[in-house]
Amino acid sequence: MKFKKIRIRNFRNFQEVCLSLNNKNIIFGRNDFGKTNFLYALRFLFDASVRKNGFQITDYHKRNVDEKIIIQVELDISEDCDDNEFIRARVKGATSFSKGTLIIQIEGEFDYEKQIGNPVLKWGGAIDELSIVQQRGIVTSLDNIFEVIYVSPNVSPVELFKKNRSLLYKDTRTDKTELIKEAINNLNTVISKDSRVEYINNQLTEKYNEIRKEDVVIKLQSEHQLNGIFNHLTPYIHDQEKDAEELLYPTAGDGRQKILAYALTSLTEELKIKEKADKRISIFLMEEIENSLHPTMQQIISRHLFNQNKELYPYLFVTTHSEHMFMYMDEVELIRIYKDSGGIVQNKSTFFKVPEDYKSTRKIFNEKLAEALFFDRVLLVEGMSEKILFESIIEKLTYESNLLDTKVMEEATVLSIEGIGFEDYIRILKEIGIKTLIKTDNDIKINKNNISVLGIRRCQKINAVLENVELEEKDLAEPYQNTNSLDNDSDRNKIKIEVYKSYKSDIEQWENKGIFLSEVELEEDLEKALPDDYLANLPFNLVDYLQDAKKKNMNEYINKHFNAEIANIVFNDKRFTCLKQLVGVDENDN
């Protein structure tokens, strides 16, 4: 079975949604944008305990009860596998499966008299051949196929243990039967002789004799039995390095509760898989599972779900607002929920697969990518020196000069990719609707009189990604021919400037698409943007100083020689137009 698509219409904050799905999905976005509502749409479809309550007025988008709620999922069941055979056997004659597709839909038509939306389940092989799903009480034929495992942000390991204890106890036998019987008999005796029990005995005996005088006494008898004695077990966590019994505690803080809850979830699913038989297909819906967990533990959970134990969660939907939950993802559908400039909730999704160059080091790539996923606009730069400079400019204009709205800090970010491999990042960010800008150096490579225009070629490749076209080697810029000797950096920079001028028209077109190429490098751009008198008062040559140790010296320069006034000068220089686009300021504004 493979999840293919979901359509949500007129449900909560979703007016109309149509998204691609996969069997593993991560739903992300900032708070209050609709991640929980997305999971609720799936719960209404697949969970009888949610569906039985019907749709409330508040479930209708902007309370528009004149229009139906529609939640629809399309599944691919064309391949021959256990799950697909199981589904076909249970659906039986509801659809022909001629195209290997199963569509499951729930509709909610509002009943004005009862003031509730009646959920109606349908399924079929195509939209125009949907039929009503058979139902007995609140349970439908669909509920005999799928089981929703919902893990809430406040999941309780105690409740999970109680819910699954019959499965956990299955095929086990106690080896302490006689000891337990003796202990229970002793317990019953002690309870029956307790002073509270004796007091009630006397009161009841007195009242009984007031009604009918008999030579009898009333006694409360404790009747704890062996059956059910294990129903009151509670999972505790014990520090094995401590011996004191009082250090036994029920899950300690929220973080430990979460870890224990996920351990129980994994264990119960393993047991279900072992007994297999005719079990239902589990769909895992996990909501903000990172809550109360340290970032390191969040990454461990990410590894558990998407790498180490991924087979336990074949159909998985995870909502998150933590970048750490993306660390070990691979072959997942990224579903971004965000608001456009008009405040309307939007959704975009894309299939994410770790690039081949990072297959053994997925965390390196994922960690960088995850830093950008919760923003509306991202500026990709080559290294940390650019990031330090650009973030300092934005912060100074926001918090010291009040020239930028503070919401800029929520909407925009600068991402250092520590290199020049922009394309893989751009493809993903573009697909999920994050505006992506690039600032890169005008690099060249000299081989005698042939000069490879690396920076120009890089921009051509980036532009091809943005335009969604394929480039061949013949489409890229050819080496630049030079007849002058190149003795020093000054000569190299002259060549870079010549190259820049010769591609000026292309560079201007690229800038309109968010691709910004330095005339030489970032440090030269910065020097040309700054006033001469300011540069004269610096205790060093700015370009030489910054290029000597880029990250370290840029950090020192920003902290000792950079202020809000200088930040504003750089921000308004045409060489740094990328910053205006990043923060959403019109380039013509001063």
mmCIF file of C-alpha atoms in Angstrom, residues 36-177:
data_model
loop_
_atom_site.group_PDB
_atom_site.id
_atom_site.type_symbol
_atom_site.label_atom_id
_atom_site.label_comp_id
_atom_site.label_asym_id
_atom_site.label_seq_id
_atom_site.Cartn_x
_atom_site.Cartn_y
_atom_site.Cartn_z
ATOM 1 C CA THR A 36 -2.833 19.490 14.261
ATOM 2 C CA ASN A 37 -5.805 20.041 11.951
ATOM 3 C CA PHE A 38 -4.017 18.103 9.218
ATOM 4 C CA LEU A 39 -3.704 15.095 11.517
ATOM 5 C CA TYR A 40 -7.315 15.523 12.620
ATOM 6 C CA ALA A 41 -8.412 15.257 8.999
ATOM 7 C CA LEU A 42 -6.723 11.842 8.855
ATOM 8 C CA ARG A 43 -8.200 10.871 12.216
ATOM 9 C CA PHE A 44 -11.729 11.694 11.044
ATOM 10 C CA LEU A 45 -11.128 9.462 8.044
ATOM 11 C CA PHE A 46 -9.489 6.467 9.731
ATOM 12 C CA ASP A 47 -10.433 6.622 13.442
ATOM 13 C CA ALA A 48 -13.939 5.594 14.499
ATOM 14 C CA SER A 49 -13.498 7.066 17.984
ATOM 15 C CA VAL A 50 -13.080 10.534 16.436
ATOM 16 C CA ARG A 51 -15.603 10.061 13.643
ATOM 17 C CA LYS A 52 -18.409 8.989 15.989
ATOM 18 C CA ASN A 53 -18.770 12.524 17.391
ATOM 19 C CA GLY A 54 -19.539 13.988 13.981
ATOM 20 C CA PHE A 55 -18.404 17.370 12.662
ATOM 21 C CA GLN A 56 -18.974 20.397 14.872
ATOM 22 C CA ILE A 57 -19.707 23.874 13.497
ATOM 23 C CA THR A 58 -16.117 24.854 14.287
ATOM 24 C CA ASP A 59 -14.861 22.035 12.041
ATOM 25 C CA TYR A 60 -16.235 23.869 9.009
ATOM 26 C CA HIS A 61 -13.860 26.376 7.406
ATOM 27 C CA LYS A 62 -14.885 29.809 8.683
ATOM 28 C CA ARG A 63 -18.099 28.123 9.903
ATOM 29 C CA ASN A 64 -19.280 27.726 6.315
ATOM 30 C CA VAL A 65 -21.812 24.979 6.975
ATOM 31 C CA ASP A 66 -23.502 25.488 3.595
ATOM 32 C CA GLU A 67 -20.649 23.572 1.990
ATOM 33 C CA LYS A 68 -19.714 19.974 2.726
ATOM 34 C CA ILE A 69 -16.531 18.978 4.476
ATOM 35 C CA ILE A 70 -14.618 16.565 2.240
ATOM 36 C CA ILE A 71 -11.544 14.615 3.336
ATOM 37 C CA GLN A 72 -10.235 12.219 0.743
ATOM 38 C CA VAL A 73 -7.173 9.963 0.574
ATOM 39 C CA GLU A 74 -5.973 8.081 -2.479
ATOM 40 C CA LEU A 75 -4.061 4.824 -1.973
ATOM 41 C CA ASP A 76 -2.039 2.831 -4.494
ATOM 42 C CA ILE A 77 -2.703 -0.877 -3.976
ATOM 43 C CA SER A 78 -1.511 -2.071 -7.385
ATOM 44 C CA GLU A 79 1.522 -4.052 -6.228
ATOM 45 C CA ASP A 80 1.275 -7.588 -4.906
ATOM 46 C CA CYS A 81 2.045 -7.516 -1.191
ATOM 47 C CA ASP A 82 0.457 -8.618 2.070
ATOM 48 C CA ASP A 83 -1.136 -5.265 2.896
ATOM 49 C CA ASN A 84 -2.683 -4.872 -0.552
ATOM 50 C CA GLU A 85 -4.064 -8.417 -0.562
ATOM 51 C CA PHE A 86 -5.464 -7.798 2.918
ATOM 52 C CA ILE A 87 -7.174 -4.585 1.730
ATOM 53 C CA ARG A 88 -8.655 -6.213 -1.382
ATOM 54 C CA ALA A 89 -10.039 -9.104 0.651
ATOM 55 C CA ARG A 90 -11.720 -6.736 3.118
ATOM 56 C CA VAL A 91 -13.078 -4.271 0.567
ATOM 57 C CA LYS A 92 -14.403 -7.164 -1.542
ATOM 58 C CA GLY A 93 -16.920 -5.957 -4.132
ATOM 59 C CA ALA A 94 -16.817 -2.277 -3.225
ATOM 60 C CA THR A 95 -14.503 -1.558 -6.147
ATOM 61 C CA SER A 96 -12.960 -3.390 -9.071
ATOM 62 C CA PHE A 97 -9.439 -2.035 -8.444
ATOM 63 C CA SER A 98 -8.971 -1.982 -12.195
ATOM 64 C CA LYS A 99 -6.392 0.799 -11.820
ATOM 65 C CA GLY A 100 -4.941 -0.432 -8.553
ATOM 66 C CA THR A 101 -6.343 2.581 -6.737
ATOM 67 C CA LEU A 102 -8.469 2.848 -3.603
ATOM 68 C CA ILE A 103 -10.045 6.197 -2.772
ATOM 69 C CA ILE A 104 -11.400 6.664 0.741
ATOM 70 C CA GLN A 105 -13.533 9.714 1.416
ATOM 71 C CA ILE A 106 -15.513 11.150 4.297
ATOM 72 C CA GLU A 107 -18.148 13.807 3.736
ATOM 73 C CA GLY A 108 -19.696 16.031 6.340
ATOM 74 C CA GLU A 109 -23.059 17.539 5.389
ATOM 75 C CA PHE A 110 -24.379 19.844 8.097
ATOM 76 C CA ASP A 111 -27.698 19.005 9.750
ATOM 77 C CA TYR A 112 -29.213 22.359 10.691
ATOM 78 C CA GLU A 113 -31.830 20.790 12.957
ATOM 79 C CA LYS A 114 -29.325 18.774 14.995
ATOM 80 C CA GLN A 115 -26.559 21.363 14.562
ATOM 81 C CA ILE A 116 -23.977 18.752 13.639
ATOM 82 C CA GLY A 117 -22.270 17.460 10.521
ATOM 83 C CA ASN A 118 -23.044 13.833 9.745
ATOM 84 C CA PRO A 119 -19.932 11.917 8.650
ATOM 85 C CA VAL A 120 -20.518 9.669 5.655
ATOM 86 C CA LEU A 121 -17.736 7.273 4.596
ATOM 87 C CA LYS A 122 -17.307 6.232 0.976
ATOM 88 C CA TRP A 123 -14.751 4.274 -0.977
ATOM 89 C CA GLY A 124 -14.063 3.048 -4.486
ATOM 90 C CA GLY A 125 -11.574 2.755 -7.313
ATOM 91 C CA ALA A 126 -12.378 6.163 -8.838
ATOM 92 C CA ILE A 127 -14.077 9.407 -7.821
ATOM 93 C CA ASP A 128 -17.166 8.666 -9.909
ATOM 94 C CA GLU A 129 -17.677 5.181 -8.491
ATOM 95 C CA LEU A 130 -17.572 5.759 -4.727
ATOM 96 C CA SER A 131 -19.997 3.703 -2.633
ATOM 97 C CA ILE A 132 -21.060 3.919 0.998
ATOM 98 C CA VAL A 133 -18.870 1.976 3.430
ATOM 99 C CA GLN A 134 -20.888 -0.565 5.383
ATOM 100 C CA GLN A 135 -21.371 0.280 9.055
ATOM 101 C CA ARG A 136 -22.551 -1.429 12.234
ATOM 102 C CA GLY A 137 -22.961 0.921 15.143
ATOM 103 C CA ILE A 138 -19.978 3.264 15.052
ATOM 104 C CA VAL A 139 -17.680 0.670 13.437
ATOM 105 C CA THR A 140 -17.396 0.520 9.665
ATOM 106 C CA SER A 141 -15.773 -1.942 7.278
ATOM 107 C CA LEU A 142 -12.934 0.578 6.973
ATOM 108 C CA ASP A 143 -12.222 0.235 10.691
ATOM 109 C CA ASN A 144 -11.683 -3.491 10.204
ATOM 110 C CA ILE A 145 -8.830 -2.666 7.831
ATOM 111 C CA PHE A 146 -7.000 0.240 9.443
ATOM 112 C CA GLU A 147 -6.018 1.078 13.002
ATOM 113 C CA VAL A 148 -4.895 4.586 13.926
ATOM 114 C CA ILE A 149 -2.091 4.809 16.466
ATOM 115 C CA TYR A 150 -2.284 8.417 17.608
ATOM 116 C CA VAL A 151 0.580 9.660 19.759
ATOM 117 C CA SER A 152 -0.297 13.016 21.302
ATOM 118 C CA PRO A 153 2.165 15.689 22.463
ATOM 119 C CA ASN A 154 1.250 14.749 26.045
ATOM 120 C CA VAL A 155 1.365 10.998 25.594
ATOM 121 C CA SER A 156 1.241 9.093 28.882
ATOM 122 C CA PRO A 157 3.246 5.863 29.226
ATOM 123 C CA VAL A 158 0.917 4.761 32.022
ATOM 124 C CA GLU A 159 -2.159 5.047 29.793
ATOM 125 C CA LEU A 160 -0.336 3.357 26.910
ATOM 126 C CA PHE A 161 0.627 0.481 29.176
ATOM 127 C CA LYS A 162 -2.974 0.026 30.385
ATOM 128 C CA LYS A 163 -4.340 0.227 26.835
ATOM 129 C CA ASN A 164 -1.989 -2.480 25.532
ATOM 130 C CA ARG A 165 -1.582 -4.703 28.580
ATOM 131 C CA SER A 166 -3.577 -7.618 27.093
ATOM 132 C CA LEU A 167 -1.162 -7.664 24.163
ATOM 133 C CA LEU A 168 1.868 -7.273 26.423
ATOM 134 C CA TYR A 169 0.705 -10.108 28.707
ATOM 135 C CA LYS A 170 -0.261 -12.435 25.862
ATOM 136 C CA ASP A 171 1.413 -15.857 25.864
ATOM 137 C CA THR A 172 2.999 -15.216 29.268
ATOM 138 C CA ARG A 173 2.487 -17.115 32.522
ATOM 139 C CA THR A 174 3.298 -16.171 36.080
ATOM 140 C CA ASP A 175 5.784 -18.389 37.944
ATOM 141 C CA LYS A 176 4.784 -16.993 41.337
ATOM 142 C CA THR A 177 1.157 -18.204 41.555
#
